[in-house]
Amino acid sequence: MLHWAAVAGDRIAIAEGGVSHTYGAVALQLRRFSSFLRRSGVREGMIVGVECESRRLALLVMLACESLGAAHLPLGAGDLAPDSPLARRCDLICAQHVPAGEGLPPILGLTQESLVAILSLDLRAGEGVPDSQGFGPGTAVRISRTSGTTGAGKFMVKPRSYYDETLPIYDWCLKPVDGDYTYLCFYSPSVGGVFFDLVRALRFGNRIVFATGLADILGLEDLRSAYAFLLLRDAETLAGACRDLGRNLDLHYIDITGAAVPRALYALFEAHLTGDVRNVYSSNETGCIAAMSAAGPGRVCPDVEIRIVDDAGAPVAPGQVGRILVRSPAVISSYLWDEALNLEHFQDGWLRMNDLGRVPEPGQLEVLGRVDDMLNIGGEKIAPYPIEQRLRAIEGVSDAVVLRIENDNGVGRLCVLLERPEPGEDEPLRQAAAQVMAAYTRSFELRLEVAFPRTETGKVRRNLLTPSSPAPSH
């Protein structure tokens, strides 16, 4: 960012809430935040909790922590309770909403008054300028955590070297953005992938637009140079809004995360968002693993190694299904504060994913769903993911879930749930589902739902979908 501040200081770096900030202005703001934190006692090796509603301010505080060799840990409002075990792991907290009560580490309140003082600090020559040589590549600068949708959130350290090691993989898996591009940011920097995208955008002199919806981007001059990172559910909402307006945004590309893109949605995205839809298999622990596609298995990213193993950890035969193991320069070496998880998931540089998959050909990867989603149907193990993908392709179906239920004798059988937001003539859906299911079973139950219960990130809450009363059989 300092490079662009020096050579193109008048270029817009960040736009939020209708206010634009140039690279020169953002670089000066960063120097002042760094100086403020240093004067407040922040040093290398410390953990600084960051709770900030403004995405621009949150980004500045996080980057200022990194410039001092301190690790920033994103916090939510619920993490600021006096009895919060996470807050107590911090040496200091920067918070826009300062809680009342005791039992927390020292808090630097990011109130309107304090922000005015910070952004008007008098700086001595060279003060607050990040020293790229001041800390080693292994210095911890960020603590990420998983969403917790599959259990308690897990925490992990990202060192300074993470950016350099993962940028080439991102450029291969997505698209290079070195030049006059705009990053449409719909989420908070507290999300691991979003923070990395923000750093990537600033490194390449891009303009960051903190958006909340379609209205924030329709006024941009050149959408062909804009790219976005979107959860699957938000991409569908955005594309639907464009369809209703008769618009095609024609973005540079979109990176869809959170779930595999159903084939039917590729057509919707390509018609109204962009002809370049990227669906990346990744995680907080690994970064990018493979570039997926609607046509078949994904392509494994450069410098990423894949193993497929059975329940005992032994390699399976080529093309067979098993648990996915990943190794790459971007893979973390351990979780924080949980040795039991480390013993379960890490061995000799390999990370045991909670996903099932197979390698049909060298350099390819087909992801078949989560390990704990495997269904035992009368003694036969069935992966629901491939079935659900075919069911989602049925016209009128927005999502599909395949579950195991038990008959009166305790024997498992398949239950198919189809989400169709616009109920109408259901018999064609039943017939189409029966054709798909014929390849997997002779007997199943079918239920039609208007909307599935979901998490905040759009993932289906499968545990709330288990049928509790008889349904039509096939």
Coordinates of C-alpha atoms in Angstrom, one line a residue:
M1 CA 0.0 0.0 0.0
L2 CA 2.9 2.4 0.8
H3 CA 4.1 1.9 -2.8
W4 CA 0.8 3.1 -4.2
A5 CA 0.7 5.9 -1.8
A6 CA 4.0 7.1 -3.1
V7 CA 3.4 6.6 -6.9
A8 CA -0.4 7.2 -7.1
G9 CA -1.4 8.9 -3.9
D10 CA -4.5 10.4 -5.4
R11 CA -5.9 7.0 -6.5
I12 CA -9.0 5.9 -4.6
A13 CA -8.1 3.1 -2.2
I14 CA -11.3 2.6 -0.1
A15 CA -14.9 3.7 -0.4
E16 CA -17.4 3.2 2.4
G17 CA -20.7 4.7 3.0
G18 CA -20.4 7.1 0.1
V19 CA -17.0 8.5 1.3
S20 CA -13.8 7.8 -0.7
H21 CA -10.3 7.7 0.7
T22 CA -7.2 7.9 -1.5
Y23 CA -4.1 5.8 -1.1
G24 CA -2.2 8.8 0.3
A25 CA -4.9 9.4 2.9
V26 CA -5.2 5.8 3.9
A27 CA -1.4 5.4 4.3
L28 CA -1.4 8.5 6.6
Q29 CA -4.3 7.1 8.6
L30 CA -2.5 3.8 8.9
R31 CA 0.7 5.5 10.2
R32 CA -1.4 7.4 12.8
F33 CA -3.2 4.2 14.0
S34 CA 0.2 2.4 14.2
S35 CA 1.6 5.3 16.3
F36 CA -1.5 5.3 18.5
L37 CA -1.2 1.6 19.2
R38 CA 2.6 1.8 19.8
R39 CA 2.1 4.7 22.2
S40 CA -0.6 2.6 23.9
G41 CA 1.8 -0.2 24.6
V42 CA 1.2 -2.6 21.7
R43 CA 4.4 -4.6 21.0
E44 CA 5.6 -7.6 19.0
G45 CA 4.1 -10.9 20.2
M46 CA 1.0 -9.4 21.7
I47 CA -2.6 -10.4 20.9
V48 CA -4.9 -7.5 20.2
G49 CA -8.7 -8.1 20.1
V50 CA -10.5 -6.0 17.4
E51 CA -14.2 -5.2 17.6
C52 CA -15.2 -2.5 15.1
E53 CA -18.4 -2.0 13.2
S54 CA -16.8 0.1 10.4
R55 CA -15.1 -2.2 8.0
R56 CA -12.6 0.5 7.0
L57 CA -11.6 1.2 10.6
A58 CA -11.4 -2.5 11.4
L59 CA -9.0 -3.0 8.5
L60 CA -6.9 0.0 9.6
V61 CA -6.6 -1.3 13.1
M62 CA -5.7 -4.8 11.9
L63 CA -3.0 -3.6 9.5
A64 CA -1.6 -1.3 12.2
C65 CA -1.3 -4.3 14.6
E66 CA 0.6 -6.2 11.9
S67 CA 3.0 -3.2 11.4
L68 CA 3.9 -3.6 15.1
G69 CA 4.3 -7.4 14.9
A70 CA 1.2 -8.0 17.0
A71 CA -1.5 -10.5 16.1
H72 CA -5.0 -9.2 15.7
L73 CA -8.0 -11.3 16.8
P74 CA -11.4 -10.4 15.5
L75 CA -14.1 -10.2 18.2
G76 CA -17.8 -9.9 18.1
A77 CA -20.0 -8.0 20.6
G78 CA -20.7 -11.3 22.4
D79 CA -16.9 -11.7 23.0
L80 CA -16.8 -8.6 25.1
A81 CA -18.7 -10.0 28.0
P82 CA -16.7 -9.9 31.3
D83 CA -16.7 -13.7 31.5
S84 CA -15.6 -14.2 27.9
P85 CA -12.7 -16.7 27.8
L86 CA -11.7 -15.4 24.3
A87 CA -11.4 -11.8 25.4
R88 CA -9.2 -12.8 28.3
R89 CA -6.7 -14.3 25.8
C90 CA -6.1 -10.8 24.5
D91 CA -3.4 -8.5 25.9
L92 CA -5.4 -5.5 24.8
I93 CA -8.7 -4.8 23.0
C94 CA -9.6 -2.1 20.5
A95 CA -13.4 -1.8 20.6
Q96 CA -15.9 0.6 19.0
H97 CA -18.6 -0.5 21.5
V98 CA -16.9 -0.3 24.9
P99 CA -18.6 -2.7 27.4
A100 CA -19.3 -1.8 31.0
G101 CA -18.0 -4.0 33.8
E102 CA -14.7 -5.5 34.9
G103 CA -12.8 -8.7 34.1
L104 CA -11.6 -7.7 30.6
P105 CA -8.1 -6.8 29.4
P106 CA -7.4 -3.1 28.9
I107 CA -9.7 -1.6 26.3
L108 CA -8.9 1.2 23.8
G109 CA -12.3 2.7 23.0
L110 CA -12.7 3.6 19.3
T111 CA -15.3 6.3 20.1
Q112 CA -15.9 9.2 17.8
E113 CA -13.9 11.5 20.1
S114 CA -10.9 9.1 20.2
L115 CA -11.0 8.5 16.5
V116 CA -10.8 12.3 15.8
A117 CA -7.7 12.4 18.2
I118 CA -6.1 9.4 16.5
L119 CA -6.6 10.7 13.0
S120 CA -5.1 14.1 13.9
L121 CA -1.9 12.8 15.7
D122 CA 1.2 14.8 15.1
L123 CA 3.8 12.3 13.6
R124 CA 7.5 12.6 13.9
A125 CA 9.6 11.9 10.7
G126 CA 9.3 8.2 9.9
E127 CA 6.9 7.5 12.8
G128 CA 4.3 4.8 12.1
V129 CA 5.9 3.7 8.9
P130 CA 5.8 -0.1 8.7
D131 CA 9.2 -1.7 8.8
S132 CA 9.1 -4.7 6.5
Q133 CA 12.4 -5.9 7.9
G134 CA 11.5 -5.5 11.5
F135 CA 9.9 -8.9 12.0
G136 CA 10.6 -12.4 10.7
P137 CA 8.3 -14.2 8.2
G138 CA 7.1 -16.5 11.1
T139 CA 5.8 -13.6 13.2
A140 CA 2.1 -14.1 14.1
V141 CA 0.1 -11.2 12.7
R142 CA -3.5 -12.6 12.6
I143 CA -5.6 -15.1 14.5
S144 CA -8.4 -16.5 12.5
R145 CA -11.3 -18.6 13.6
T146 CA -13.7 -20.9 11.9
S147 CA -17.4 -20.1 11.8
G148 CA -18.3 -22.9 14.1
T149 CA -21.1 -24.3 11.9
T150 CA -19.8 -27.8 12.5
G151 CA -19.1 -27.4 16.2
A152 CA -17.1 -25.0 18.3
G153 CA -15.0 -22.4 16.5
K154 CA -11.4 -23.3 16.0
F155 CA -8.5 -20.8 16.1
M156 CA -5.4 -20.6 14.1
V157 CA -2.4 -18.3 13.6
K158 CA -1.4 -16.7 10.3
P159 CA 2.2 -15.5 10.0
R160 CA 3.6 -12.7 7.9
S161 CA 4.8 -15.3 5.3
Y162 CA 1.2 -16.4 4.7
Y163 CA 0.6 -13.6 2.2
D164 CA 3.6 -14.3 0.0
E165 CA 3.0 -18.0 0.1
T166 CA -0.6 -17.9 -0.9
L167 CA -0.7 -15.0 -3.5
P168 CA 0.5 -17.2 -6.4
I169 CA -2.1 -19.8 -5.6
Y170 CA -4.9 -17.2 -5.5
D171 CA -3.8 -15.7 -8.8
W172 CA -3.8 -19.2 -10.4
C173 CA -7.1 -20.2 -8.8
L174 CA -8.9 -16.9 -9.4
K175 CA -7.6 -14.2 -11.6
P176 CA -4.7 -11.7 -11.4
V177 CA -5.8 -8.3 -10.3
D178 CA -2.6 -6.3 -10.7
G179 CA -3.9 -3.0 -12.0
D180 CA -7.0 -0.8 -12.1
Y181 CA -9.5 -3.2 -10.6
T182 CA -12.3 -2.8 -8.0
Y183 CA -12.8 -5.3 -5.1
L184 CA -16.5 -5.4 -4.1
C185 CA -16.4 -6.3 -0.4
F186 CA -19.7 -7.5 1.1
Y187 CA -18.3 -8.8 4.4
S188 CA -16.3 -7.9 7.4
P189 CA -12.4 -8.1 7.6
S190 CA -13.1 -10.5 10.5
V191 CA -13.7 -13.2 7.9
G192 CA -10.4 -14.8 7.1
G193 CA -10.8 -15.0 3.3
V194 CA -12.1 -11.4 3.2
F195 CA -9.2 -10.0 5.1
F196 CA -6.7 -11.7 2.7
D197 CA -8.7 -10.4 -0.3
L198 CA -8.5 -6.9 1.2
V199 CA -4.7 -7.2 1.7
R200 CA -4.4 -8.5 -1.9
A201 CA -6.4 -5.6 -3.3
L202 CA -4.2 -3.0 -1.5
R203 CA -1.0 -4.7 -2.6
F204 CA -2.1 -4.4 -6.2
G205 CA -3.4 -0.8 -6.1
N206 CA -7.1 -1.8 -6.4
R207 CA -10.0 0.2 -5.2
I208 CA -12.0 -1.4 -2.3
V209 CA -15.7 -0.7 -2.2
F210 CA -17.3 -1.8 1.0
A211 CA -20.8 -2.7 -0.3
T212 CA -23.9 -4.0 1.3
G213 CA -26.0 -4.8 -1.8
L214 CA -26.8 -4.2 -5.4
A215 CA -27.5 -0.5 -4.9
D216 CA -24.0 0.2 -3.8
I217 CA -22.4 -1.1 -7.0
L218 CA -24.9 -0.1 -9.8
G219 CA -23.4 3.4 -9.9
L220 CA -19.8 2.2 -10.5
E221 CA -18.4 3.3 -13.9
D222 CA -16.7 0.1 -15.0
L223 CA -18.1 -3.1 -13.6
R224 CA -16.0 -5.2 -16.0
S225 CA -13.0 -4.4 -13.8
A226 CA -14.8 -5.3 -10.6
Y227 CA -14.6 -8.6 -8.8
A228 CA -16.3 -10.0 -5.7
F229 CA -16.0 -12.8 -3.1
L230 CA -19.6 -14.0 -2.3
L231 CA -21.3 -16.7 -0.2
L232 CA -23.4 -18.9 -2.4
R233 CA -26.7 -17.6 -0.9
D234 CA -25.7 -14.0 -1.5
A235 CA -24.6 -14.6 -5.0
E236 CA -28.0 -16.2 -5.7
T237 CA -29.8 -13.2 -4.1
L238 CA -27.6 -10.7 -6.1
A239 CA -28.2 -12.5 -9.4
G240 CA -31.9 -12.8 -8.7
A241 CA -32.1 -9.0 -8.1
C242 CA -30.2 -8.4 -11.4
R243 CA -32.6 -10.7 -13.2
D244 CA -35.6 -8.8 -11.9
L245 CA -34.0 -5.6 -13.1
G246 CA -33.0 -7.0 -16.5
R247 CA -29.4 -6.3 -15.7
N248 CA -26.1 -8.1 -16.4
L249 CA -23.3 -6.7 -14.3
D250 CA -20.6 -8.3 -16.4
L251 CA -18.1 -8.4 -13.5
H252 CA -14.4 -9.3 -13.9
Y253 CA -15.1 -12.5 -12.0
I254 CA -16.9 -13.7 -8.8
D255 CA -15.4 -16.2 -6.3
I256 CA -18.2 -18.3 -4.8
T257 CA -17.5 -19.9 -1.4
G258 CA -19.4 -21.7 1.3
A259 CA -20.7 -24.5 -0.8
A260 CA -20.4 -26.1 -4.3
V261 CA -22.3 -24.2 -6.9
P262 CA -25.3 -26.2 -8.2
R263 CA -25.3 -26.5 -12.0
A264 CA -28.5 -24.6 -12.4
L265 CA -27.1 -21.6 -10.6
Y266 CA -24.0 -21.4 -12.9
A267 CA -26.4 -20.4 -15.7
L268 CA -28.1 -17.7 -13.5
F269 CA -24.7 -16.3 -12.4
E270 CA -23.3 -16.2 -15.9
A271 CA -26.5 -14.5 -17.3
H272 CA -26.6 -11.8 -14.7
L273 CA -23.3 -11.4 -12.8
T274 CA -20.4 -12.6 -15.0
G275 CA -19.3 -15.1 -17.5
D276 CA -16.4 -16.0 -15.2
V277 CA -17.7 -17.9 -12.1
R278 CA -15.0 -19.3 -9.8
N279 CA -16.0 -21.9 -7.2
V280 CA -13.0 -22.6 -4.9
Y281 CA -12.7 -25.5 -2.5
S282 CA -10.9 -24.0 0.4
S283 CA -10.9 -23.5 4.2
N284 CA -9.5 -21.2 6.8
E285 CA -6.9 -23.8 7.6
T286 CA -5.7 -24.4 4.1
G287 CA -6.4 -21.4 1.8
C288 CA -7.3 -22.5 -1.8
I289 CA -7.2 -26.2 -2.4
A290 CA -8.8 -26.7 -5.8
A291 CA -10.7 -24.8 -8.5
M292 CA -14.0 -26.5 -9.0
S293 CA -16.3 -26.5 -12.0
A294 CA -19.8 -27.5 -13.1
A295 CA -18.3 -29.9 -15.7
G296 CA -16.7 -32.4 -13.3
P297 CA -13.8 -32.7 -10.8
G298 CA -11.9 -29.7 -9.8
R299 CA -8.2 -28.9 -10.6
V300 CA -5.9 -29.1 -7.6
C301 CA -4.0 -25.8 -7.1
P302 CA -0.2 -25.5 -7.6
D303 CA 2.0 -26.6 -4.6
V304 CA -1.1 -28.3 -3.0
E305 CA -0.8 -32.1 -2.3
I306 CA -3.8 -34.3 -1.9
R307 CA -4.1 -37.7 -0.3
I308 CA -7.3 -39.8 0.1
V309 CA -7.3 -42.2 3.0
D310 CA -9.7 -44.7 4.7
D311 CA -10.9 -44.6 8.3
A312 CA -7.6 -46.1 9.5
G313 CA -5.5 -43.5 7.7
A314 CA -4.3 -45.8 5.0
P315 CA -4.3 -44.6 1.3
V316 CA -7.2 -45.9 -0.7
A317 CA -6.9 -47.3 -4.3
P318 CA -6.8 -44.7 -7.1
G319 CA -10.3 -43.3 -7.8
Q320 CA -11.8 -44.6 -4.6
V321 CA -13.6 -42.5 -2.0
G322 CA -12.1 -41.6 1.4
R323 CA -11.2 -38.7 3.7
I324 CA -9.3 -35.8 2.1
L325 CA -5.8 -34.9 3.5
V326 CA -4.1 -31.6 2.3
R327 CA -0.6 -30.3 2.5
S328 CA 0.7 -27.0 1.1
P329 CA 2.8 -24.0 2.2
A330 CA -0.5 -22.3 3.2
V331 CA -1.7 -25.0 5.5
I332 CA -1.5 -24.1 9.2
S333 CA 0.6 -26.4 11.4
S334 CA -1.8 -26.5 14.4
Y335 CA -4.8 -25.0 16.1
L336 CA -4.5 -22.7 19.0
W337 CA -5.5 -23.7 22.5
D338 CA -6.6 -27.2 21.6
E339 CA -4.1 -30.0 21.7
A340 CA -6.8 -32.7 21.3
L341 CA -7.8 -31.2 17.9
N342 CA -4.1 -31.0 16.9
L343 CA -3.6 -34.8 17.6
E344 CA -6.8 -35.5 15.6
H345 CA -6.1 -33.3 12.5
F346 CA -2.4 -32.9 12.0
Q347 CA 0.4 -35.4 11.2
D348 CA 3.7 -34.9 9.3
G349 CA 2.5 -31.6 7.7
W350 CA -0.8 -33.1 6.5
L351 CA -4.2 -31.7 7.6
R352 CA -7.1 -34.2 7.9
M353 CA -10.1 -32.5 6.4
N354 CA -13.6 -33.3 7.5
D355 CA -14.6 -33.9 3.9
L356 CA -14.8 -37.0 1.7
G357 CA -13.5 -37.0 -1.8
R358 CA -11.7 -39.0 -4.5
V359 CA -9.0 -38.3 -7.1
P360 CA -10.3 -39.6 -10.4
E361 CA -7.1 -38.6 -12.2
P362 CA -3.8 -37.1 -11.0
G363 CA -4.2 -33.4 -10.4
Q364 CA -8.0 -33.6 -10.0
L365 CA -10.3 -33.7 -6.9
E366 CA -13.9 -34.5 -6.5
V367 CA -15.4 -33.4 -3.2
L368 CA -18.3 -35.6 -2.1
G369 CA -19.4 -34.0 1.2
R370 CA -18.5 -34.1 4.9
V371 CA -17.4 -37.2 6.6
D372 CA -20.2 -36.9 9.2
D373 CA -22.8 -36.6 6.4
M374 CA -22.2 -40.2 5.2
L375 CA -25.4 -42.1 5.3
N376 CA -25.7 -45.8 6.5
I377 CA -28.6 -47.2 4.5
G378 CA -29.2 -50.8 5.6
G379 CA -25.5 -51.4 5.9
E380 CA -24.5 -49.5 2.7
K381 CA -22.7 -46.2 3.0
I382 CA -23.9 -43.5 0.6
A383 CA -22.4 -40.1 0.1
P384 CA -25.4 -37.6 -0.2
Y385 CA -23.5 -34.9 -2.0
P386 CA -23.5 -36.3 -5.6
I387 CA -27.2 -37.2 -5.2
E388 CA -28.0 -33.6 -4.0
Q389 CA -26.1 -32.1 -6.9
R390 CA -28.3 -34.0 -9.4
L391 CA -31.5 -33.1 -7.5
R392 CA -30.6 -29.4 -7.5
A393 CA -30.4 -29.5 -11.2
I394 CA -34.2 -30.2 -11.4
E395 CA -36.1 -27.2 -12.7
G396 CA -37.9 -25.4 -9.9
V397 CA -35.7 -26.8 -7.1
S398 CA -33.5 -24.2 -5.3
D399 CA -31.8 -26.7 -3.0
A400 CA -31.9 -30.4 -2.0
V401 CA -30.9 -32.4 1.0
V402 CA -30.7 -36.2 1.3
L403 CA -31.0 -37.6 4.9
R404 CA -31.2 -41.0 6.6
I405 CA -34.3 -41.9 8.5
E406 CA -35.3 -45.2 10.2
N407 CA -38.3 -47.3 9.7
D408 CA -40.2 -49.0 12.5
N409 CA -37.6 -51.7 12.6
G410 CA -34.7 -49.3 13.0
V411 CA -33.4 -49.9 9.4
G412 CA -32.1 -46.8 7.6
R413 CA -33.7 -45.6 4.4
L414 CA -33.2 -42.4 2.3
C415 CA -35.3 -39.3 2.6
V416 CA -35.2 -36.6 0.0
L417 CA -36.1 -33.0 0.8
L418 CA -36.5 -30.5 -2.0
E419 CA -36.6 -26.8 -1.5
R420 CA -38.9 -25.1 -4.0
P421 CA -39.6 -21.4 -3.1
E422 CA -42.5 -21.2 -5.5
P423 CA -45.0 -24.0 -4.8
G424 CA -47.0 -25.0 -7.8
E425 CA -47.7 -28.3 -9.6
D426 CA -45.6 -30.7 -7.5
E427 CA -46.0 -33.9 -9.5
P428 CA -43.4 -33.0 -12.1
L429 CA -40.9 -32.5 -9.3
R430 CA -41.8 -35.9 -7.8
Q431 CA -41.3 -37.6 -11.1
A432 CA -38.0 -35.9 -11.8
A433 CA -36.7 -36.8 -8.3
A434 CA -37.8 -40.4 -8.8
Q435 CA -35.7 -40.6 -12.0
V436 CA -32.6 -39.3 -10.2
M437 CA -33.1 -41.6 -7.2
A438 CA -33.6 -44.7 -9.4
A439 CA -29.8 -44.8 -9.8
Y440 CA -29.3 -45.1 -6.0
T441 CA -32.2 -46.9 -4.4
R442 CA -35.6 -48.5 -5.1
S443 CA -37.3 -46.9 -2.1
F444 CA -37.1 -43.4 -0.6
E445 CA -39.3 -40.8 1.0
L446 CA -39.9 -37.4 -0.5
R447 CA -40.7 -34.1 1.1
L448 CA -41.2 -30.6 -0.4
E449 CA -40.3 -27.5 1.5
V450 CA -40.7 -23.8 0.8
A451 CA -37.5 -22.9 2.7
F452 CA -34.8 -24.8 4.6
P453 CA -33.6 -23.6 8.0
R454 CA -30.2 -22.1 7.6
T455 CA -27.2 -20.7 9.5
E456 CA -26.1 -17.1 9.2
T457 CA -23.7 -18.1 6.4
G458 CA -26.4 -19.8 4.5
K459 CA -25.6 -23.4 5.2
V460 CA -28.6 -25.7 5.7
R461 CA -29.2 -26.8 9.3
R462 CA -29.6 -30.5 8.5
N463 CA -30.3 -31.4 12.1
L464 CA -33.5 -29.4 11.9
L465 CA -34.7 -31.2 8.8
T466 CA -35.1 -34.7 10.1
P467 CA -38.7 -35.8 9.3
S468 CA -40.9 -36.5 12.3
S469 CA -44.0 -37.9 10.6
P470 CA -44.7 -40.2 7.7
A471 CA -44.2 -38.9 4.2
P472 CA -45.2 -40.2 0.7
S473 CA -43.0 -43.2 -0.3
H474 CA -41.7 -44.2 -3.7

